[in-house]
């Protein structure tokens, strides 16, 4: 009896044409899986929608009907075998016809479909498969008309998107273009078998002491197999095997171990991955095999009362370790299929940036398995949203049935991944409900009554999805939505919040992020331009000179955020001494401002991670790590994986041990009756955050540098050994910036006319803190500049020195022989420099393969800052240039 065979349909056998245009010709597809925009662009029928304003010229595509056709031979079949066509994803309203017979209709791009086609195949000759895709946009419009009593409404895109189970971002969002695509966006293949393993899955249980683990392996069987051989292995070595008889199409067995190898987030341990393999047998013949990789870990979301603050925690605990979840939000990286290597590169970018969590946002897609495998391998925790975002979804019976099936199928597909530690019902739908004053009574326990309110989608989030997750993944935390918790979605004391009162909302100052905290901040962010190389990609040929400035209509077209001009100008004007020309320097200023903003958030929220009973903030996920097209957005890495300066700032703030500095200003009246006679002093708050699991006892050194006089002082009385307990922040000191930059000695007289007041001298003083371990190895540094930066008197450096070296040693005799690969750039300056950025100056290759491990650093005089580098040789200093604030 032969084993199951999977037969891909060769992409060279696929063609497509426009169904509602009689003149349309059949053309070969560009790839498989695919979508209509990729194929039309491949043949030059539409121009690249990512260039210029060409997005507008291809909107007709989403309102047309398209046919994909494949011709394939019939497989050789033996008696009793089945032949099944499997469609992993059809986008969205599709009618499938095989040899002139309709075999399938779909209404949900996220549901994989299987059809028995044994009696539809042509024996001995080729088969014709046709898939007709109707316009989802037009169908959505008609569904809206069918339900006039529902309060259709949303943020971003057309409200008709709510009526259809299609990726919501296809309708356009405030960070991406609108491309209403269709097509076979995931694999199509033929399966031939007598019997098969229809699902292989398991549950795990790890005792609190972490000394033992249990794996209950399960297999659902279709057909006439007799037994299933289960095997668990790790690193190629079998650690357990059992052969179990099948009963009623099901087999299960339990494996136990007293020496489990535990899976950890990458900042806390290793990521050993076991393999569960199942073999379906009949009369000792192998009929089918299936396997799943998995990790053993104990994952919990802890919501407990705090010592001295209202509400509860919202913290993730992995293998009994409370984790401060610093990370990012993920939006779809493409409008079409993304290849596995690119997923790997993105997740490596996340892990290399010291980020420990990524949130898969609810307006996108359930990502390809390659995304989650990369997270499993690299130890990145995943927060997974169900696919609802920013709107009031309907709840008629057909829609609810689709939702339940969609949720069931995708939870089954993803439940084996150890990286997924939370599922959330939606993105901002409860917030939309509150903002639009829809009827929602959290105290009403009757699901049937929810359907009669103006917010019927509650039924989806609090009943359907709750039941699906409880049945299929009982050990994984389910959260009704994001944000969700407390008296409303903005309650900072319960659940998670989206903190958009910087950029959106009340447009607070980013220096005040500590006043805008929450128990878990799952969204916040600031916009910035991408690198100039990315801008030049989207400027149309022939207009690059005309449109190459910040306020050109083409450049603005590539920023989809409403009011972006006013908001970006506001935060630049409040903080940065910026210029609109040259364009490169303006881009730099937006990126520096973004970096200052988001690093301030991480720094101040980590300060609130204060140990057991005082976890006032347990995580911060920046919006967003990536882009779906080249443009201006909140991303910290652009569409082409080019990091913005904020990426490096976050990477520094998420190191295991960091220092924090915050400048405060205090105005003291001479007495209670005056406001004319006052004294203003500037103080520095100093703390450290140790996210490692070991006590750190570094030495600290404080320096001050006055931007006007150029005087630098070392504050020797603050040079002492710290005691930083593990996994928490520790307050160190709170001190006044002393007059004329000397502390604690008597101040010396500054140059005549240098200052108009003692306050100005304090204001123009830069403070730097450094820590080293007991072996003299550098651990961390922090530099606090006058804020806002526009008030700083930025000195002009006479020399910024760059030295490429292939040695970890530093000193006058650097091992830096030419032609050897450099591992670091040592940067130094004669004056304090804000936001020094290294760039590659190579006319042969604007998109250089040079990679910097850090960038956008602050320099104090005499500092020698090491920046790791790949792709340069010692002696290549001439290929480098610098950019900095005030340049």
mmCIF file of N, CA and C in Angstrom, residues 143-152:
data_model
loop_
_atom_site.group_PDB
_atom_site.id
_atom_site.type_symbol
_atom_site.label_atom_id
_atom_site.label_comp_id
_atom_site.label_asym_id
_atom_site.label_seq_id
_atom_site.Cartn_x
_atom_site.Cartn_y
_atom_site.Cartn_z
ATOM 1 N N UNK A 143 -22.657 43.525 0.668
ATOM 2 C CA UNK A 143 -22.980 42.981 1.990
ATOM 3 C C UNK A 143 -23.368 44.103 2.944
ATOM 4 N N UNK A 144 -22.668 45.224 2.873
ATOM 5 C CA UNK A 144 -23.011 46.382 3.708
ATOM 6 C C UNK A 144 -24.459 46.803 3.450
ATOM 7 N N UNK A 145 -24.861 46.794 2.182
ATOM 8 C CA UNK A 145 -26.244 47.175 1.844
ATOM 9 C C UNK A 145 -27.256 46.165 2.379
ATOM 10 N N UNK A 146 -26.852 44.912 2.501
ATOM 11 C CA UNK A 146 -27.760 43.868 2.979
ATOM 12 C C UNK A 146 -28.037 43.982 4.480
ATOM 13 N N UNK A 147 -27.172 44.667 5.197
ATOM 14 C CA UNK A 147 -27.332 44.782 6.650
ATOM 15 C C UNK A 147 -27.339 46.261 7.042
ATOM 16 N N UNK A 148 -28.378 46.980 6.685
ATOM 17 C CA UNK A 148 -28.413 48.431 6.924
ATOM 18 C C UNK A 148 -28.535 48.798 8.402
ATOM 19 N N UNK A 149 -28.955 47.869 9.254
ATOM 20 C CA UNK A 149 -29.134 48.184 10.665
ATOM 21 C C UNK A 149 -27.825 48.108 11.457
ATOM 22 N N UNK A 150 -26.825 47.496 10.862
ATOM 23 C CA UNK A 150 -25.521 47.454 11.545
ATOM 24 C C UNK A 150 -24.826 48.806 11.398
ATOM 25 N N UNK A 151 -24.160 49.266 12.455
ATOM 26 C CA UNK A 151 -23.437 50.546 12.404
ATOM 27 C C UNK A 151 -22.048 50.315 11.805
ATOM 28 N N UNK A 152 -21.989 50.338 10.479
ATOM 29 C CA UNK A 152 -20.722 50.137 9.784
ATOM 30 C C UNK A 152 -19.819 51.348 10.008
#
